[in-house]
Amino acid sequence: MIDYHAPLRDMQFILDELAGLPDVAALPACEEASPDLVAAILEEAGKFATGVLAPTNRQGDLEGCRLEGERVIVPEGWQAAYDQFCESGWLGLSLPEEFGGQGLPKLVSTPVWEMWFSSNMAFTMLPQLNVGQAEALLIAASEDQKPTWLEKIVSGEWAATMNLTEPQAGSDLAATRMRAEPDPGGDYRLFGQKIYISYGEHELTPNIVHLVLARLPDAPEGVKGLSLFLVPKYRLEADGTPGEKNDVRCISIEHKMGIHGSPTCTLSFGDNDGAVGQLVGEPHQGLKTMFIMMNEARFGVGVQGLALGERAYQAALEHARERVQGRNVVSGETGLPILHHPDVKRMLVGMRARLLAMRTFLYTAAGWFDLARHHPDAEVADRHRRYVDLLMPVAKGWCTEIGNDLCDEAIQVFGGMGFVEETGVAQLFRDARIITIYEGTTGIQANDLLGRKILRENGETLRELIDDIRACARSVGKDDRLTELATSLDEMLDTLAATADWLLAQGKERTAALYGGAVPLLHLLGTVCGGWQLARAAQAAQRQLDADEGDADYLAGIIDLARFYMASVAPEAASHARAVRDGGNVLAQFPETRL
Amino acid sequence: MIDYHAPLRDMQFILDELAGLPDVAALPACEEASPDLVAAILEEAGKFATGVLAPTNRQGDLEGCRLEGERVIVPEGWQAAYDQFCESGWLGLSLPEEFGGQGLPKLVSTPVWEMWFSSNMAFTMLPQLNVGQAEALLIAASEDQKPTWLEKIVSGEWAATMNLTEPQAGSDLAATRMRAEPDPGGDYRLFGQKIYISYGEHELTPNIVHLVLARLPDAPEGVKGLSLFLVPKYRLEADGTPGEKNDVRCISIEHKMGIHGSPTCTLSFGDNDGAVGQLVGEPHQGLKTMFIMMNEARFGVGVQGLALGERAYQAALEHARERVQGRNVVSGETGLPILHHPDVKRMLVGMRARLLAMRTFLYTAAGWFDLARHHPDAEVADRHRRYVDLLMPVAKGWCTEIGNDLCDEAIQVFGGMGFVEETGVAQLFRDARIITIYEGTTGIQANDLLGRKILRENGETLRELIDDIRACARSVGKDDRLTELATSLDEMLDTLAATADWLLAQGKERTAALYGGAVPLLHLLGTVCGGWQLARAAQAAQRQLDADEGDADYLAGIIDLARFYMASVAPEAASHARAVRDGGNVLAQFPETRL
């Protein structure tokens, strides 16, 4: 079994020096996030992840879930882990105090959730659903509904699900068919089938609250006719306690490549008298609510990419330090651990460099969420909201792709032992394979980035971002010792700016060609963002070194990692840019019939 | 379940126009490979792959193998498939007629084995072991030994295994500890443990012949003290029939991420009186024999990359043509299959372009094997042998990496359905994950390429190759319609040539830095070879078009694919080259302790 240890030093360095914890803690409603409290939370979370969640991860993979009649049995360790998780108050960390949460900023909850995902992703999807549903209810539920549902969801007393997908409506929610009919009693009755519902059924909690996208009888066609409903597994009594079983059944669970501990259910609503539910928000406005939540949801999956990559890196590094094999290709020496082989070292340094890039990027973005929500200056808040909008497809698409790459490289470090399930690294690789798919595939993220986030606003926010990164490069370049980093960053920026200019100069008739280059564009922007964050990290490390603060060896390592990224990852920016321009062009002229 | 259909048109086009089937068929000992016979063989093999092997693939994955006491039970369908395979004479296709084979050139057996791997890789590893062992025996066995063993191995009456790895001796065979002690009866007795032995035990055949690497009592240390032994599961009676059980036991099988149908055994030799075996070849020369076989073995795994990629592509294309989802991002049209989404099309065109590149490269290389072995002009033969030596690490390393990428992209095309095991594409992804590891990881291939194949001979063959490709670019560039392809190829060649010059100009003290860039170098050379082969393919297609031969739409597609590769893959050559130079430098200065 592979261990997990929260990378507290990296987390703390990024929070303090790069992601703006002091600024966030100065915001109204975030004052509690004092340095001491944050450090204590991270430490406690690290212990919980290492001691409670990580040890159940492999067992959950081996046991998986099973359907017995309509009952879903989850891995044995889940109940104790879930109870402890809720009792320790982890679920409500970032949720409002009004409903029993702790109201801490996203910047603080982000590293904590990263730890949960690292230690046991399949399990963590369960409480994550509560957070997602709570966020939806905070946006859309009526003042009457909130106390009834939110307290149970925030405490974890009841579990939550999100019901979007149907067999014909996967990426395209416009095709949703689930019906909701008004009931004379004032509620609604739902009829239809939902698939791929994570934790759609289990017996860990006395009730499960399904948030369901469905159509009212008078709904317009397409996405503008979708409404949101709360459908509990057990209908609520007048006093709000679970009563009679609702008309919802789990009719099958999926046999998946990974996240075996997370049951993926097909739910059938209304096989009898209809599943009783409440409308949440205005009729036909369901997708709007989902859209508001989308940035948070995407961000969360991006964090999964970081988290799985981190655990894979830890496993690979430990293995590379322990496994003795082969003759050093340079010195001829034997009896050395494989970490001394240049190629193994290359993989590990590359993994760590990309982890540092992703973590700095994601934590910085977490800070943007907080600034967008709480900054008293509307202009500052708006700028951060626009950055969130522009970059969430990148946070999701790029970090999940890189997360998969890191799990893949970890197997390569293990060699044959990585292909064997016992070492645990194969599980990470299998688990990770879903993250570039759910919450919108990489292709969908890329289309969103190109269409809604760049073309629609004529590249305005992207240009703002490029100016910001340019300013960073200038600032970094002032230090002679970091000039090379600044030069590489500038070079990437030139490539990005030229690509943006080219994209924006194309006429409507060339749109198909542009979308053929959307994924390379996402990779280009991700690669630039990673380099940007590492340049910032190197600058901060150099500043601390000069001030004789912190661990000099650690800080020098940060600068080394930035250098390695610039040497080995940054050059990909140019090839992505070529694929955007030339690849899309060739594609547009390629008849599908020739495949 | 996903179907498999042999891509006969591509195969035949490449054999006839690009890989030199006419030249190979003109070689002495290859005369039988007439166009008609080859076409008939491919057609029959395609039927066998589709009708017999492919349907057992998923069941084999589901059933897997199990250990009952010392017995290994393989998937139920294996026995019938194996019997039919042997009866149809497929096993001996490329093996000498003298021992019951058909003696066909490697160029002909390569597409046939590609089909076996595409249709059922876990199963095909079984007969593949016979071919590998037969090749070893042809090199090293005595004239007395050959008839006894080879006929059974070539017919498939007995199964074969290769026993190299031990727990402490994986990539590094120098650490082998298995002992072989001379027996007064004239044989040897072997003692020790071997791990990761594919098909090390099963009951499909009345005997299993283990080829085992071990040390004689007087063996020198290291790789120069290894000898090869034949150790049958059942000791042979005087008449050569299987008799008493030998002292070899399967003590465990691995629980693996993929190739579930192929049992991976730990074999214990000599727990009692010693496993009786015969020495094959001279004492202490075992590794030399293995080295001679190495190019063939690596090539075979490279073909697995192509084969799994092909099946994944077929599955993804079929899915993309059938699955209706979403709104066309350009026209807004709905009700279209997902193939019309530009990003899905991008993935499929990219897959097909890389398949064409890999297949042309591998078949061309198969022709080199034949020319090296049979060409009457020693200089011609030697040139092709040197190309084989230089490029087999690329054929193995690059094609297996790309094969994994294609299986990964196929899942992405399937979306959520790709993560669910029922669609079968997840199995391809899991199965493929071993191919960048066994027969030497990508890192080991890259070290071999850089050290033994480039630096040791001061880049001589590489320069010859670059000149050859340069001549191809010149020839392609003469056709105005293909100038762009030639320009891209030239650009890649400039990058490769500059990288080679730089590598060869470095002093000994910089060797560690060079090895830190070995894998990017392998990717660089693979990318160039792919572009080279596609430029040749486009040229051949244009020639046929101009001559009004063949299917014009198909041929135009070949040219399109070359264009797409040049636009979207070829630009990576430059980033690989930067990683070779700059990445290796930074790595060499990076202390391992900072990880």
Short mmCIF file of N, CA, C and O in Angstrom, two decimals, chain B residues 495-532:
data_model
loop_
_atom_site.label_atom_id
_atom_site.label_comp_id
_atom_site.label_asym_id
_atom_site.label_seq_id
_atom_site.Cartn_x
_atom_site.Cartn_y
_atom_site.Cartn_z
N THR B 495 16.13 20.22 -37.23
CA THR B 495 16.11 20.11 -35.77
C THR B 495 16.86 18.86 -35.31
O THR B 495 17.67 18.91 -34.38
N LEU B 496 16.58 17.75 -35.96
CA LEU B 496 17.23 16.50 -35.57
C LEU B 496 18.73 16.57 -35.80
O LEU B 496 19.53 16.17 -34.93
N ALA B 497 19.12 17.10 -36.95
CA ALA B 497 20.55 17.16 -37.27
C ALA B 497 21.29 18.07 -36.29
O ALA B 497 22.38 17.74 -35.81
N ALA B 498 20.66 19.19 -35.95
CA ALA B 498 21.30 20.11 -35.00
C ALA B 498 21.41 19.45 -33.64
O ALA B 498 22.43 19.61 -32.93
N THR B 499 20.38 18.71 -33.25
CA THR B 499 20.41 18.03 -31.96
C THR B 499 21.52 16.97 -31.95
O THR B 499 22.26 16.82 -30.97
N ALA B 500 21.62 16.23 -33.05
CA ALA B 500 22.66 15.20 -33.14
C ALA B 500 24.05 15.84 -33.06
O ALA B 500 24.92 15.35 -32.32
N ASP B 501 24.25 16.92 -33.79
CA ASP B 501 25.55 17.60 -33.74
C ASP B 501 25.87 18.04 -32.32
O ASP B 501 26.99 17.88 -31.84
N TRP B 502 24.87 18.59 -31.68
CA TRP B 502 25.09 19.07 -30.32
C TRP B 502 25.45 17.91 -29.39
O TRP B 502 26.40 18.00 -28.61
N LEU B 503 24.69 16.83 -29.50
CA LEU B 503 24.94 15.66 -28.64
C LEU B 503 26.37 15.16 -28.82
O LEU B 503 27.08 14.88 -27.85
N LEU B 504 26.77 15.05 -30.08
CA LEU B 504 28.07 14.45 -30.37
C LEU B 504 29.22 15.38 -30.04
O LEU B 504 30.36 14.95 -29.91
N ALA B 505 28.91 16.67 -29.89
CA ALA B 505 29.97 17.63 -29.56
C ALA B 505 30.21 17.74 -28.06
O ALA B 505 31.14 18.40 -27.63
N GLN B 506 29.35 17.08 -27.26
CA GLN B 506 29.49 17.22 -25.82
C GLN B 506 30.61 16.32 -25.30
O GLN B 506 30.82 15.22 -25.78
N GLY B 507 31.29 16.81 -24.29
CA GLY B 507 32.38 16.03 -23.69
C GLY B 507 31.85 14.97 -22.73
O GLY B 507 30.66 14.99 -22.35
N LYS B 508 32.71 14.06 -22.35
CA LYS B 508 32.37 12.98 -21.44
C LYS B 508 31.75 13.49 -20.14
O LYS B 508 30.91 12.83 -19.52
N GLU B 509 32.25 14.63 -19.67
CA GLU B 509 31.79 15.13 -18.37
C GLU B 509 30.32 15.54 -18.42
O GLU B 509 29.71 15.77 -17.38
N ARG B 510 29.77 15.61 -19.62
CA ARG B 510 28.38 16.04 -19.73
C ARG B 510 27.45 14.85 -20.00
O ARG B 510 26.28 15.04 -20.32
N THR B 511 27.97 13.63 -19.85
CA THR B 511 27.17 12.46 -20.21
C THR B 511 25.88 12.35 -19.41
O THR B 511 24.82 12.03 -19.97
N ALA B 512 25.93 12.63 -18.11
CA ALA B 512 24.71 12.52 -17.30
C ALA B 512 23.63 13.44 -17.85
O ALA B 512 22.46 13.07 -17.95
N ALA B 513 24.04 14.65 -18.24
CA ALA B 513 23.06 15.60 -18.79
C ALA B 513 22.45 15.05 -20.08
O ALA B 513 21.26 15.18 -20.32
N LEU B 514 23.28 14.39 -20.89
CA LEU B 514 22.74 13.85 -22.14
C LEU B 514 21.69 12.77 -21.86
O LEU B 514 20.64 12.74 -22.50
N TYR B 515 21.99 11.89 -20.90
CA TYR B 515 21.01 10.83 -20.61
C TYR B 515 19.72 11.38 -20.02
O TYR B 515 18.66 10.78 -20.15
N GLY B 516 19.79 12.53 -19.37
CA GLY B 516 18.57 13.17 -18.88
C GLY B 516 17.66 13.59 -20.02
O GLY B 516 16.47 13.82 -19.83
N GLY B 517 18.22 13.68 -21.23
CA GLY B 517 17.41 14.04 -22.40
C GLY B 517 17.16 12.85 -23.32
O GLY B 517 16.71 13.05 -24.46
N ALA B 518 17.43 11.65 -22.86
CA ALA B 518 17.35 10.49 -23.77
C ALA B 518 15.92 10.23 -24.24
O ALA B 518 15.70 9.95 -25.42
N VAL B 519 14.95 10.30 -23.34
CA VAL B 519 13.56 10.01 -23.75
C VAL B 519 13.04 11.09 -24.72
O VAL B 519 12.46 10.74 -25.75
N PRO B 520 13.23 12.37 -24.42
CA PRO B 520 12.86 13.36 -25.44
C PRO B 520 13.55 13.10 -26.78
O PRO B 520 12.95 13.30 -27.84
N LEU B 521 14.79 12.63 -26.75
CA LEU B 521 15.50 12.32 -28.00
C LEU B 521 14.80 11.20 -28.76
O LEU B 521 14.63 11.25 -29.98
N LEU B 522 14.38 10.18 -28.01
CA LEU B 522 13.66 9.07 -28.64
C LEU B 522 12.37 9.58 -29.28
O LEU B 522 12.03 9.21 -30.41
N HIS B 523 11.67 10.45 -28.57
CA HIS B 523 10.45 11.02 -29.14
C HIS B 523 10.75 11.86 -30.37
O HIS B 523 10.00 11.85 -31.35
N LEU B 524 11.83 12.60 -30.31
CA LEU B 524 12.22 13.42 -31.46
C LEU B 524 12.45 12.54 -32.68
O LEU B 524 11.90 12.78 -33.77
N LEU B 525 13.24 11.49 -32.50
CA LEU B 525 13.54 10.63 -33.64
C LEU B 525 12.28 9.90 -34.12
O LEU B 525 12.06 9.75 -35.33
N GLY B 526 11.44 9.48 -33.19
CA GLY B 526 10.18 8.83 -33.58
C GLY B 526 9.30 9.77 -34.38
O GLY B 526 8.73 9.40 -35.41
N THR B 527 9.21 11.02 -33.92
CA THR B 527 8.38 12.00 -34.61
C THR B 527 8.89 12.23 -36.03
O THR B 527 8.11 12.33 -36.98
N VAL B 528 10.21 12.31 -36.18
CA VAL B 528 10.80 12.49 -37.51
C VAL B 528 10.52 11.26 -38.38
O VAL B 528 10.13 11.38 -39.55
N CYS B 529 10.72 10.07 -37.82
CA CYS B 529 10.49 8.86 -38.61
C CYS B 529 9.03 8.78 -39.06
O CYS B 529 8.73 8.37 -40.19
N GLY B 530 8.12 9.15 -38.18
CA GLY B 530 6.70 9.16 -38.55
C GLY B 530 6.44 10.11 -39.72
O GLY B 530 5.75 9.78 -40.67
N GLY B 531 7.03 11.29 -39.64
CA GLY B 531 6.85 12.28 -40.71
C GLY B 531 7.47 11.80 -42.02
O GLY B 531 6.90 12.00 -43.11
N TRP B 532 8.62 11.20 -41.90
CA TRP B 532 9.29 10.62 -43.08
C TRP B 532 8.38 9.62 -43.77
O TRP B 532 8.15 9.69 -44.99
#
